[in-house]
Structure formats: C-alpha cells, structure tokens
mmCIF file of C-alpha atoms in Angstrom:
data_model
loop_
_atom_site.group_PDB
_atom_site.id
_atom_site.type_symbol
_atom_site.label_atom_id
_atom_site.label_comp_id
_atom_site.label_asym_id
_atom_site.label_seq_id
_atom_site.Cartn_x
_atom_site.Cartn_y
_atom_site.Cartn_z
ATOM 1 C CA MET T 161 3.091 -13.485 -3.554
ATOM 2 C CA ASN T 162 3.583 -9.843 -3.019
ATOM 3 C CA PRO T 163 2.000 -7.487 -4.280
ATOM 4 C CA ALA T 164 4.181 -5.150 -6.731
ATOM 5 C CA PRO T 165 4.899 -2.631 -7.388
ATOM 6 C CA LEU T 166 4.918 -1.189 -3.828
ATOM 7 C CA LEU T 167 5.032 2.501 -4.618
ATOM 8 C CA ASP T 168 2.192 3.817 -3.470
ATOM 9 C CA PRO T 169 1.432 7.759 -3.362
ATOM 10 C CA ASP T 170 -0.862 9.173 -0.821
ATOM 11 C CA GLU T 171 -3.967 9.129 -2.616
ATOM 12 C CA ALA T 172 -5.585 11.950 -0.948
ATOM 13 C CA ALA T 173 -1.909 13.854 -0.484
ATOM 14 C CA LEU T 174 -2.362 13.454 -4.810
ATOM 15 C CA GLU T 175 -5.851 14.868 -4.499
ATOM 16 C CA THR T 176 -4.594 17.619 -2.726
ATOM 17 C CA ALA T 177 -1.961 18.609 -5.099
ATOM 18 C CA VAL T 178 -4.737 18.271 -8.366
ATOM 19 C CA ARG T 179 -6.800 20.716 -6.074
ATOM 20 C CA TRP T 180 -3.924 23.140 -5.453
ATOM 21 C CA ALA T 181 -2.750 23.345 -9.224
ATOM 22 C CA SER T 182 -6.300 23.647 -10.577
ATOM 23 C CA GLN T 183 -6.575 26.412 -8.259
ATOM 24 C CA GLY T 184 -3.499 28.129 -10.102
ATOM 25 C CA GLU T 185 -0.910 27.259 -7.151
ATOM 26 C CA ALA T 186 2.540 26.061 -8.352
ATOM 27 C CA VAL T 187 3.393 22.872 -7.231
ATOM 28 C CA THR T 188 6.600 20.947 -7.084
ATOM 29 C CA VAL T 189 6.798 17.379 -6.718
ATOM 30 C CA ALA T 190 9.664 15.882 -4.866
ATOM 31 C CA THR T 191 10.841 12.254 -5.426
ATOM 32 C CA VAL T 192 12.941 9.990 -3.195
ATOM 33 C CA VAL T 193 15.683 8.675 -6.130
ATOM 34 C CA ALA T 194 18.474 6.736 -4.205
ATOM 35 C CA THR T 195 18.769 6.305 -0.398
ATOM 36 C CA PHE T 196 21.520 4.462 1.306
ATOM 37 C CA GLY T 197 21.623 3.134 5.030
ATOM 38 C CA THR T 198 18.863 3.177 6.778
ATOM 39 C CA ALA T 199 16.861 5.596 4.828
ATOM 40 C CA PRO T 200 13.031 6.606 6.236
ATOM 41 C CA ARG T 201 11.627 6.000 3.098
ATOM 42 C CA PRO T 202 12.016 4.268 0.302
ATOM 43 C CA VAL T 203 12.680 5.149 -3.713
ATOM 44 C CA GLY T 204 9.725 6.215 -5.306
ATOM 45 C CA SER T 205 8.453 7.870 -2.329
ATOM 46 C CA VAL T 206 6.647 11.317 -2.883
ATOM 47 C CA ALA T 207 5.429 14.622 -1.433
ATOM 48 C CA PHE T 208 3.788 17.524 -2.938
ATOM 49 C CA PHE T 209 4.865 21.475 -2.130
ATOM 50 C CA ARG T 210 2.659 24.018 -2.590
ATOM 51 C CA GLY T 211 4.549 27.562 -3.211
ATOM 52 C CA ASP T 212 4.278 28.793 0.182
ATOM 53 C CA GLY T 213 5.812 25.285 1.103
ATOM 54 C CA VAL T 214 2.597 24.073 2.726
ATOM 55 C CA GLN T 215 3.415 19.841 1.816
ATOM 56 C CA VAL T 216 1.024 16.461 1.479
ATOM 57 C CA GLY T 217 2.719 13.430 1.164
ATOM 58 C CA SER T 218 5.879 12.226 2.981
ATOM 59 C CA VAL T 219 9.705 11.918 1.644
ATOM 60 C CA SER T 220 11.265 11.169 5.015
ATOM 61 C CA GLY T 221 8.889 10.994 7.249
ATOM 62 C CA GLY T 222 9.254 14.425 8.765
ATOM 63 C CA CYS T 223 13.616 14.686 8.568
ATOM 64 C CA VAL T 224 14.049 16.940 5.842
ATOM 65 C CA GLU T 225 10.581 18.168 4.518
ATOM 66 C CA ASP T 226 11.010 21.599 6.553
ATOM 67 C CA ASP T 227 14.189 22.232 4.629
ATOM 68 C CA LEU T 228 12.477 21.580 1.481
ATOM 69 C CA ALA T 229 9.903 23.557 2.078
ATOM 70 C CA GLU T 230 12.223 26.293 3.077
ATOM 71 C CA ALA T 231 13.907 26.083 -0.536
ATOM 72 C CA ILE T 232 10.360 26.432 -1.978
ATOM 73 C CA ARG T 233 9.124 29.074 -0.202
ATOM 74 C CA ALA T 234 12.741 30.731 -1.208
ATOM 75 C CA GLY T 235 11.942 30.730 -4.686
ATOM 76 C CA GLN T 236 15.579 28.554 -4.665
ATOM 77 C CA ILE T 237 13.639 25.578 -6.876
ATOM 78 C CA ALA T 238 13.468 27.187 -10.002
ATOM 79 C CA ARG T 239 14.637 24.001 -11.950
ATOM 80 C CA PRO T 240 14.417 20.468 -11.507
ATOM 81 C CA ALA T 241 17.109 19.841 -8.695
ATOM 82 C CA LEU T 242 18.424 16.942 -6.709
ATOM 83 C CA ARG T 243 19.187 17.240 -3.051
ATOM 84 C CA HIS T 244 21.408 15.149 -0.937
ATOM 85 C CA TYR T 245 21.089 14.736 2.610
ATOM 86 C CA GLY T 246 23.170 12.591 5.356
ATOM 87 C CA VAL T 247 26.345 12.638 2.992
ATOM 88 C CA ASP T 248 28.169 12.049 6.060
ATOM 89 C CA GLN T 249 27.783 11.316 9.897
ATOM 90 C CA ALA T 250 27.480 15.105 10.954
ATOM 91 C CA ASP T 251 24.993 15.719 8.209
ATOM 92 C CA ALA T 252 22.714 12.952 8.857
ATOM 93 C CA VAL T 253 22.894 13.873 12.522
ATOM 94 C CA ARG T 254 21.336 17.432 11.534
ATOM 95 C CA TRP T 255 18.478 16.380 9.546
ATOM 96 C CA GLY T 256 17.866 13.337 11.974
ATOM 97 C CA LEU T 257 18.380 10.723 9.505
ATOM 98 C CA PRO T 258 18.445 7.345 11.597
ATOM 99 C CA CYS T 259 21.906 5.066 11.527
ATOM 100 C CA GLY T 260 23.189 7.599 9.068
ATOM 101 C CA GLY T 261 21.015 7.167 6.637
ATOM 102 C CA ARG T 262 21.221 9.338 3.130
ATOM 103 C CA LEU T 263 18.810 10.123 0.572
ATOM 104 C CA SER T 264 18.709 11.841 -2.488
ATOM 105 C CA ILE T 265 15.579 13.920 -3.453
ATOM 106 C CA ALA T 266 14.660 15.105 -7.102
ATOM 107 C CA LEU T 267 12.204 18.502 -7.209
ATOM 108 C CA GLU T 268 10.154 19.242 -10.036
ATOM 109 C CA PRO T 269 8.793 22.563 -9.403
ATOM 110 C CA ALA T 270 5.657 23.695 -11.282
ATOM 111 C CA VAL T 271 4.349 20.240 -12.385
ATOM 112 C CA PRO T 272 1.562 20.683 -15.138
ATOM 113 C CA GLN T 273 -1.905 20.340 -13.181
ATOM 114 C CA ALA T 274 -3.016 17.914 -16.073
ATOM 115 C CA HIS T 275 -0.310 15.994 -15.509
ATOM 116 C CA LEU T 276 -1.043 15.384 -11.707
ATOM 117 C CA ALA T 277 -4.845 14.952 -12.565
ATOM 118 C CA GLU T 278 -3.821 12.182 -15.455
ATOM 119 C CA TRP T 279 -1.661 10.485 -12.544
ATOM 120 C CA ARG T 280 -4.820 10.883 -10.091
ATOM 121 C CA GLN T 281 -6.862 9.400 -12.882
ATOM 122 C CA ARG T 282 -4.862 6.224 -13.906
ATOM 123 C CA LEU T 283 -4.255 5.415 -10.182
ATOM 124 C CA ALA T 284 -7.851 5.844 -9.432
ATOM 125 C CA ALA T 285 -9.015 3.761 -12.614
ATOM 126 C CA GLY T 286 -7.169 0.610 -10.670
ATOM 127 C CA ARG T 287 -4.157 1.311 -13.494
ATOM 128 C CA LEU T 288 -0.488 0.568 -12.858
ATOM 129 C CA VAL T 289 1.448 3.678 -14.000
ATOM 130 C CA ARG T 290 4.992 4.820 -15.079
ATOM 131 C CA ARG T 291 6.238 7.967 -14.423
ATOM 132 C CA THR T 292 9.312 8.884 -16.209
ATOM 133 C CA VAL T 293 11.055 12.664 -15.372
ATOM 134 C CA ARG T 294 14.135 13.316 -17.608
ATOM 135 C CA LEU T 295 15.495 17.043 -17.100
ATOM 136 C CA GLY T 296 14.819 19.532 -19.657
ATOM 137 C CA THR T 297 11.238 17.571 -20.818
ATOM 138 C CA PRO T 298 7.835 17.029 -19.637
ATOM 139 C CA PRO T 299 7.620 14.474 -16.940
ATOM 140 C CA LEU T 300 5.783 11.279 -19.266
ATOM 141 C CA LEU T 301 2.605 8.955 -17.508
ATOM 142 C CA ASP T 302 2.269 5.796 -19.546
ATOM 143 C CA ASP T 303 0.476 2.355 -18.290
ATOM 144 C CA THR T 304 2.987 -1.050 -17.558
ATOM 145 C CA PRO T 305 1.601 -3.703 -18.881
ATOM 146 C CA ALA T 306 0.823 -5.478 -16.160
ATOM 147 C CA PRO T 307 2.150 -6.327 -12.617
ATOM 148 C CA GLY T 308 5.701 -7.550 -12.079
ATOM 149 C CA THR T 309 6.569 -7.186 -15.870
ATOM 150 C CA ALA T 310 8.466 -3.985 -14.903
ATOM 151 C CA ALA T 311 10.940 -3.033 -12.175
ATOM 152 C CA ASP T 312 9.295 0.011 -9.676
ATOM 153 C CA PHE T 313 12.318 2.430 -10.065
ATOM 154 C CA PHE T 314 14.968 3.043 -12.811
ATOM 155 C CA ALA T 315 17.812 6.131 -12.382
ATOM 156 C CA TRP T 316 19.591 7.702 -15.356
ATOM 157 C CA PRO T 317 21.848 10.623 -15.112
ATOM 158 C CA ASP T 318 19.373 13.026 -16.563
ATOM 159 C CA GLY T 319 16.440 11.592 -14.191
ATOM 160 C CA PHE T 320 13.981 8.465 -13.278
ATOM 161 C CA SER T 321 11.333 6.222 -14.132
ATOM 162 C CA ALA T 322 9.138 4.835 -11.056
ATOM 163 C CA THR T 323 6.212 2.832 -11.396
ATOM 164 C CA TYR T 324 3.095 3.211 -8.912
ATOM 165 C CA GLY T 325 0.147 0.750 -8.068
ATOM 166 C CA PRO T 326 -3.458 1.859 -7.559
ATOM 167 C CA ARG T 327 -4.348 1.655 -3.620
ATOM 168 C CA HIS T 328 -4.820 -2.011 -2.218
ATOM 169 C CA ARG T 329 -8.053 -3.642 -1.701
ATOM 170 C CA LEU T 330 -9.405 -5.504 0.915
ATOM 171 C CA LEU T 331 -12.307 -8.041 0.893
ATOM 172 C CA VAL T 332 -13.541 -8.859 4.359
ATOM 173 C CA VAL T 333 -16.237 -12.133 4.674
ATOM 174 C CA GLY T 334 -18.494 -11.439 8.063
ATOM 175 C CA ALA T 335 -19.923 -8.712 9.542
ATOM 176 C CA ASN T 336 -18.392 -8.519 13.377
ATOM 177 C CA GLN T 337 -16.435 -7.222 16.037
ATOM 178 C CA ILE T 338 -13.490 -8.271 14.606
ATOM 179 C CA SER T 339 -14.615 -6.739 11.190
ATOM 180 C CA ALA T 340 -15.718 -3.342 12.886
ATOM 181 C CA ALA T 341 -12.341 -3.074 14.209
ATOM 182 C CA LEU T 342 -10.231 -4.299 11.133
ATOM 183 C CA VAL T 343 -11.896 -1.910 8.936
ATOM 184 C CA PRO T 344 -11.132 1.388 10.248
ATOM 185 C CA MET T 345 -7.174 0.368 10.236
ATOM 186 C CA ALA T 346 -7.175 -0.952 6.858
ATOM 187 C CA ALA T 347 -8.772 2.224 5.717
ATOM 188 C CA LEU T 348 -5.818 3.630 7.474
ATOM 189 C CA LEU T 349 -2.997 1.499 5.772
ATOM 190 C CA GLY T 350 -4.632 2.786 2.294
ATOM 191 C CA TYR T 351 -6.884 -0.311 1.358
ATOM 192 C CA ARG T 352 -10.072 -0.080 -0.349
ATOM 193 C CA ILE T 353 -12.824 -1.868 1.631
ATOM 194 C CA THR T 354 -15.349 -4.503 0.445
ATOM 195 C CA LEU T 355 -17.572 -6.041 3.155
ATOM 196 C CA CYS T 356 -19.302 -9.330 2.654
ATOM 197 C CA ASP T 357 -22.157 -11.064 4.655
ATOM 198 C CA PRO T 358 -24.905 -12.290 3.405
ATOM 199 C CA ARG T 359 -26.727 -13.262 6.749
ATOM 200 C CA PRO T 360 -29.516 -11.100 8.024
ATOM 201 C CA GLU T 361 -28.745 -11.231 11.534
ATOM 202 C CA ALA T 362 -24.923 -10.173 10.682
ATOM 203 C CA ARG T 363 -26.779 -7.086 8.842
ATOM 204 C CA VAL T 364 -28.591 -5.785 11.294
ATOM 205 C CA ALA T 365 -26.093 -6.426 13.907
ATOM 206 C CA TRP T 366 -23.516 -4.530 11.437
ATOM 207 C CA ALA T 367 -26.287 -1.402 11.387
ATOM 208 C CA GLU T 368 -26.347 -1.406 15.014
ATOM 209 C CA LEU T 369 -23.178 -0.990 15.242
ATOM 210 C CA GLN T 370 -22.787 2.136 12.830
ATOM 211 C CA ALA T 371 -25.890 3.546 14.673
ATOM 212 C CA GLY T 372 -23.769 3.014 17.864
ATOM 213 C CA GLY T 373 -21.353 5.447 16.466
ATOM 214 C CA ALA T 374 -18.276 2.397 16.293
ATOM 215 C CA PRO T 375 -15.208 4.666 14.690
ATOM 216 C CA GLY T 376 -14.513 4.288 10.932
ATOM 217 C CA ILE T 377 -17.227 1.872 9.653
ATOM 218 C CA ALA T 378 -20.073 4.558 8.971
ATOM 219 C CA GLY T 379 -19.314 4.155 4.991
ATOM 220 C CA THR T 380 -18.855 0.163 4.920
ATOM 221 C CA VAL T 381 -22.307 -1.457 4.038
ATOM 222 C CA PRO T 382 -21.799 -5.362 4.084
ATOM 223 C CA LEU T 383 -23.035 -7.024 0.425
ATOM 224 C CA ALA T 384 -25.652 -9.747 0.376
ATOM 225 C CA ASP T 385 -24.699 -12.110 -1.891
ATOM 226 C CA MET T 386 -23.188 -15.513 -1.371
ATOM 227 C CA PRO T 387 -18.932 -14.917 -0.864
ATOM 228 C CA ASP T 388 -18.040 -17.085 -3.152
ATOM 229 C CA ASP T 389 -19.918 -15.021 -5.637
ATOM 230 C CA VAL T 390 -18.506 -11.841 -3.841
ATOM 231 C CA VAL T 391 -15.283 -13.158 -4.494
ATOM 232 C CA GLN T 392 -15.897 -13.709 -8.430
ATOM 233 C CA ALA T 393 -16.934 -10.235 -8.991
ATOM 234 C CA PHE T 394 -14.055 -8.143 -6.558
ATOM 235 C CA CYS T 395 -11.900 -9.909 -9.105
ATOM 236 C CA PRO T 396 -9.013 -10.255 -7.119
ATOM 237 C CA ASP T 397 -5.269 -9.134 -8.405
ATOM 238 C CA PRO T 398 -1.750 -9.303 -6.722
ATOM 239 C CA ARG T 399 -2.673 -6.025 -4.610
ATOM 240 C CA SER T 400 -5.616 -7.716 -3.506
ATOM 241 C CA ALA T 401 -6.446 -9.144 -0.314
ATOM 242 C CA ILE T 402 -9.179 -11.417 1.156
ATOM 243 C CA VAL T 403 -9.881 -12.430 4.827
ATOM 244 C CA ALA T 404 -12.584 -14.751 5.814
ATOM 245 C CA LEU T 405 -13.953 -13.474 9.639
ATOM 246 C CA SER T 406 -17.563 -14.790 10.022
ATOM 247 C CA HIS T 407 -16.995 -18.254 11.899
ATOM 248 C CA ASP T 408 -19.006 -19.789 9.952
ATOM 249 C CA LEU T 409 -17.403 -22.738 8.132
ATOM 250 C CA LYS T 410 -19.994 -22.448 5.317
ATOM 251 C CA LEU T 411 -19.268 -19.024 4.097
ATOM 252 C CA ASP T 412 -15.884 -19.190 5.279
ATOM 253 C CA ASP T 413 -15.156 -22.011 3.146
ATOM 254 C CA LEU T 414 -17.072 -20.794 0.058
ATOM 255 C CA ALA T 415 -15.067 -17.215 0.168
ATOM 256 C CA LEU T 416 -11.746 -19.696 0.262
ATOM 257 C CA LEU T 417 -12.610 -21.856 -2.360
ATOM 258 C CA GLU T 418 -12.556 -18.763 -5.061
ATOM 259 C CA ALA T 419 -9.421 -16.898 -2.938
ATOM 260 C CA LEU T 420 -6.855 -19.460 -2.651
ATOM 261 C CA ARG T 421 -7.113 -19.953 -6.463
ATOM 262 C CA SER T 422 -6.990 -16.308 -7.174
ATOM 263 C CA PRO T 423 -4.090 -14.246 -7.675
ATOM 264 C CA ALA T 424 -4.905 -12.165 -4.115
ATOM 265 C CA PHE T 425 -1.751 -11.582 -2.182
ATOM 266 C CA TYR T 426 -3.011 -12.457 1.188
ATOM 267 C CA VAL T 427 -5.622 -14.991 1.702
ATOM 268 C CA GLY T 428 -6.538 -15.614 5.755
ATOM 269 C CA ALA T 429 -9.300 -17.452 7.871
ATOM 270 C CA LEU T 430 -9.978 -17.100 11.571
ATOM 271 C CA GLY T 431 -9.784 -20.010 13.926
ATOM 272 C CA SER T 432 -8.085 -22.209 15.841
ATOM 273 C CA LYS T 433 -5.313 -24.687 14.690
ATOM 274 C CA ARG T 434 -7.398 -27.446 14.590
ATOM 275 C CA SER T 435 -10.155 -25.718 12.764
ATOM 276 C CA GLN T 436 -7.477 -25.020 10.373
ATOM 277 C CA ALA T 437 -6.178 -28.099 9.846
ATOM 278 C CA LEU T 438 -9.610 -29.622 9.670
ATOM 279 C CA ARG T 439 -10.494 -27.101 6.958
ATOM 280 C CA ARG T 440 -7.361 -27.925 5.103
ATOM 281 C CA ALA T 441 -8.360 -31.475 5.219
ATOM 282 C CA ARG T 442 -11.486 -30.558 3.983
ATOM 283 C CA LEU T 443 -10.704 -28.630 1.103
ATOM 284 C CA MET T 444 -7.921 -31.370 -0.203
ATOM 285 C CA GLU T 445 -10.400 -34.493 0.132
ATOM 286 C CA HIS T 446 -13.712 -32.699 -1.191
ATOM 287 C CA PHE T 447 -12.345 -30.172 -3.409
ATOM 288 C CA ALA T 448 -8.852 -31.011 -4.533
ATOM 289 C CA PHE T 449 -6.983 -28.412 -3.481
ATOM 290 C CA SER T 450 -2.701 -29.365 -3.280
ATOM 291 C CA GLU T 451 -0.549 -28.568 -0.764
ATOM 292 C CA ALA T 452 0.762 -25.366 -2.722
ATOM 293 C CA GLU T 453 -2.653 -23.680 -2.788
ATOM 294 C CA LEU T 454 -3.177 -24.304 0.910
ATOM 295 C CA SER T 455 0.488 -23.023 1.775
ATOM 296 C CA ARG T 456 -1.023 -20.018 0.602
ATOM 297 C CA LEU T 457 -4.035 -19.768 3.175
ATOM 298 C CA HIS T 458 -2.707 -18.173 6.929
ATOM 299 C CA GLY T 459 -4.553 -19.741 9.217
ATOM 300 C CA PRO T 460 -5.054 -18.973 11.954
ATOM 301 C CA ILE T 461 -5.093 -15.491 11.097
ATOM 302 C CA GLY T 462 -2.726 -12.723 11.449
ATOM 303 C CA LEU T 463 0.415 -12.528 13.191
ATOM 304 C CA PRO T 464 1.062 -14.675 16.675
ATOM 305 C CA ILE T 465 0.650 -11.654 19.475
ATOM 306 C CA ASN T 466 -1.204 -13.545 21.971
ATOM 307 C CA SER T 467 -4.227 -11.741 20.596
ATOM 308 C CA ARG T 468 -7.721 -12.285 22.227
ATOM 309 C CA THR T 469 -9.966 -9.523 21.723
ATOM 310 C CA PRO T 470 -11.572 -8.442 18.540
ATOM 311 C CA ALA T 471 -9.539 -5.192 18.571
ATOM 312 C CA GLU T 472 -6.111 -7.394 19.205
ATOM 313 C CA ILE T 473 -7.161 -9.952 16.714
ATOM 314 C CA ALA T 474 -7.674 -7.031 14.408
ATOM 315 C CA VAL T 475 -4.091 -5.683 15.075
ATOM 316 C CA ALA T 476 -2.963 -9.013 14.481
ATOM 317 C CA ILE T 477 -4.217 -9.180 10.772
ATOM 318 C CA ALA T 478 -3.572 -5.776 10.063
ATOM 319 C CA ALA T 479 0.249 -6.405 10.867
ATOM 320 C CA ASP T 480 0.317 -9.538 8.784
ATOM 321 C CA LEU T 481 -1.349 -7.325 5.872
ATOM 322 C CA VAL T 482 1.844 -5.308 6.446
ATOM 323 C CA ALA T 483 4.469 -7.695 6.719
ATOM 324 C CA THR T 484 3.067 -10.209 3.598
ATOM 325 C CA ALA T 485 2.882 -6.575 1.378
ATOM 326 C CA ARG T 486 5.937 -5.307 2.103
ATOM 327 C CA GLY T 487 7.517 -9.079 1.625
ATOM 328 C CA THR T 488 10.476 -9.056 4.522
ATOM 329 C CA PRO T 489 12.119 -12.243 3.258
ATOM 330 C CA GLU T 490 11.546 -14.853 6.214
ATOM 331 C CA GLN T 491 7.430 -14.018 5.651
ATOM 332 C CA SER T 492 5.437 -16.538 4.838
ATOM 333 C CA ALA T 493 1.776 -17.823 5.379
ATOM 334 C CA GLY T 494 0.925 -17.659 8.796
ATOM 335 C CA THR T 495 5.180 -16.625 9.810
ATOM 336 C CA ALA T 496 5.511 -13.298 11.983
ATOM 337 C CA PRO T 497 8.716 -11.429 9.968
ATOM 338 C CA ALA T 498 12.126 -11.075 12.269
ATOM 339 C CA GLU T 499 12.775 -8.717 14.818
ATOM 340 C CA GLY T 500 14.534 -6.113 13.357
ATOM 341 C CA ALA T 501 13.952 -6.983 9.241
ATOM 342 C CA ASP T 502 14.455 -3.708 7.240
ATOM 343 C CA MET T 503 14.137 -3.219 3.687
ATOM 344 C CA ALA T 504 17.352 -3.372 1.616
ATOM 345 C CA PRO T 505 19.206 -0.421 0.896
ATOM 346 C CA ALA T 506 18.905 1.267 -2.589
ATOM 347 C CA PRO T 507 22.190 2.282 -3.838
ATOM 348 C CA TYR T 508 23.727 6.164 -3.181
ATOM 349 C CA PRO T 509 22.529 8.080 -6.711
ATOM 350 C CA THR T 510 25.688 8.014 -8.375
ATOM 351 C CA ALA T 511 23.845 7.266 -11.562
ATOM 352 C CA LEU T 512 22.304 10.804 -11.222
ATOM 353 C CA CYS T 513 24.749 12.932 -11.456
ATOM 354 C CA GLY T 514 23.593 15.020 -13.842
ATOM 355 C CA LEU T 515 21.331 16.167 -11.405
ATOM 356 C CA ARG T 516 22.256 19.140 -9.403
ATOM 357 C CA SER T 517 20.282 21.977 -7.250
#
C-alpha cells in the first residue's frame, strides 16, 4: 500500500512564499508540468520565486533555477508562461540535465497571497488539495474527496491540475537510541513525528538524551499512553508510517495489533528473522491475523544494508520508508528496490502547446 498522491510542496517553502506575499512581494510559482527521460524532479514539483529572484523549493535540483531567477529579476515573466529545457542534447548539457532529460516549467507571476495562504492552510489541516491553473483565470483550489480518487497530475492545452498531499506522518513506538537517530532523519524527510513509550525509565532516558544535546530530538516528547491506544488516537491514513522499535514484545505487539489493520502505508518492527517468525506465528494463533495482513509487516525492519549501530539501523529504516513511499515496482515488505530503479517518465508537453514563454 503506497501513499497517494506523492506531490509534496516543501511546507517551509510554501510558508516562506506566504510570508513574502504578505509583505507585499510579488511571488512567482514555478511548477514542473512535463518531463521526459531522467528529469531531476517529477511533474507537480514546485518552487517559489520572489521578485528579486530569491527562490525556495525546487523544480530541477539546481539545474535551471538560475535561469528562472534571472528571467524573473529581468521582468520577463509578466504573464503565465511555459519554459522548456533540454529540447536537444546540447541544451540538456547546457543546463546540466542528466542523461538527456527534458522538462517544461509553468510560471505564474504575482500569485495572490490569499491563494498561497489557503493552499498552506489546507495542507496543514491534513487535506488533499487539487490545484488547477488555466491561462487567463485565477488559480483554483479544491479538496479531493479521498486518497487515490484523483490522478496526481493532468495537463491541458491551456493549463494543468496537480493534486498535493499533506506531509507524511510517522509514529515511533519506543524511546531509545535508534529512535533518537531516526527522528531527525525522518524530520529531514518531511515527516510529522509522534513518539510513544509508556515505560517511565525510557522516558527519563530520552529526557537525558535531550539534555545531553542529542541533535534533532529537542521538540519530541514521548507520549506515556499504551501503544495500541496511541495508534488508535493517531488515526493512521495512507500517508502514515508506524514503526515499533521498543524491543519489548508486549509493547511492539500492541502497536502492531492496530497498525497492521490500518491504512498506514508502512508498518515495521525491530527484531531478528527468528523473532519476526515467532511474532508472525503469535499474531496468527492468538489474534487471527491472516498471511495477507502479516505480509505488510516490514520485519526485520529496514533495508538489508548490514546495519549494526543505532544510527545505521535508523538509516536502513529511513531508506525503507523512502523506497516504500516512492513505490518502486520491486518494493515489497522488507525488500529493497532494484539497483538503479527510476521513476517512469511523464510525456513531453505536447498537450501544453497553448502555453508560451
């Protein structure tokens, strides 16, 4: 089960764009509307530019942003426009696009502050948002009714529609050294994080880690409720991940009882292959879990990178979250994606011939 959709405007970038607009700055929204080959960013990726060319967000990983910034500084984008990059091999080399990739970027100058603020508010409220842009009319926002009921991206001769999802969420059961390494990694990946551990001694140890300056965990305080109650209150959805890292069978199993029958796209548990086999047998015998339900469990958790230390285990878990969320074709519970697996290219923008730079 993969979360859908996977278009995630950088929340901090969108927040910055709202602030710029509220200060009277003209904000240009740049959106990747078509790609071909190994493009740096998928369709729907967004960057925001101030009038002086200062940029937040990304549409190409740095390949073409300087050109966009220069065009905006020079006042060349006075109306909605489409810019093509990598139209031939020489152009691709010029812009640093990998493997001959091509992309087209829609530019919307002077997007209203109210539109940017509403976009931010809907995502912050955990809602799926469809953003529709047509030439000559203001951009529109509306909610999609449920995950997976609308395609992420459509293009027409006179515009496009992109569906964006709220940030992923991660529930971590167990406050320990592995969690202390995973929490900042997941935060960098854009997850909202909830931590749970009902054991008083574990919460005291976590507070000591915070007092000792462990990086990236200062604002994360473990909930003291039992894991099954926390999972229920967490209300997992298709953009949620749940990892059981307490290494206490009672606590981890309590979390899994609720997590494995939830819509969460990722459920994982710490433990060796032997302990995972015993866990599966226990869940089947005493709680009537089916093979299909248990097949969702990533256990042993994380990609198999021969990790040993808490930080290495956290890296393996974070990588597995990325692989599963991105839905590589070969990815299944506890299985690494094939080496070099890449995103399927979207068509080059024949449908967007009505947009001109």
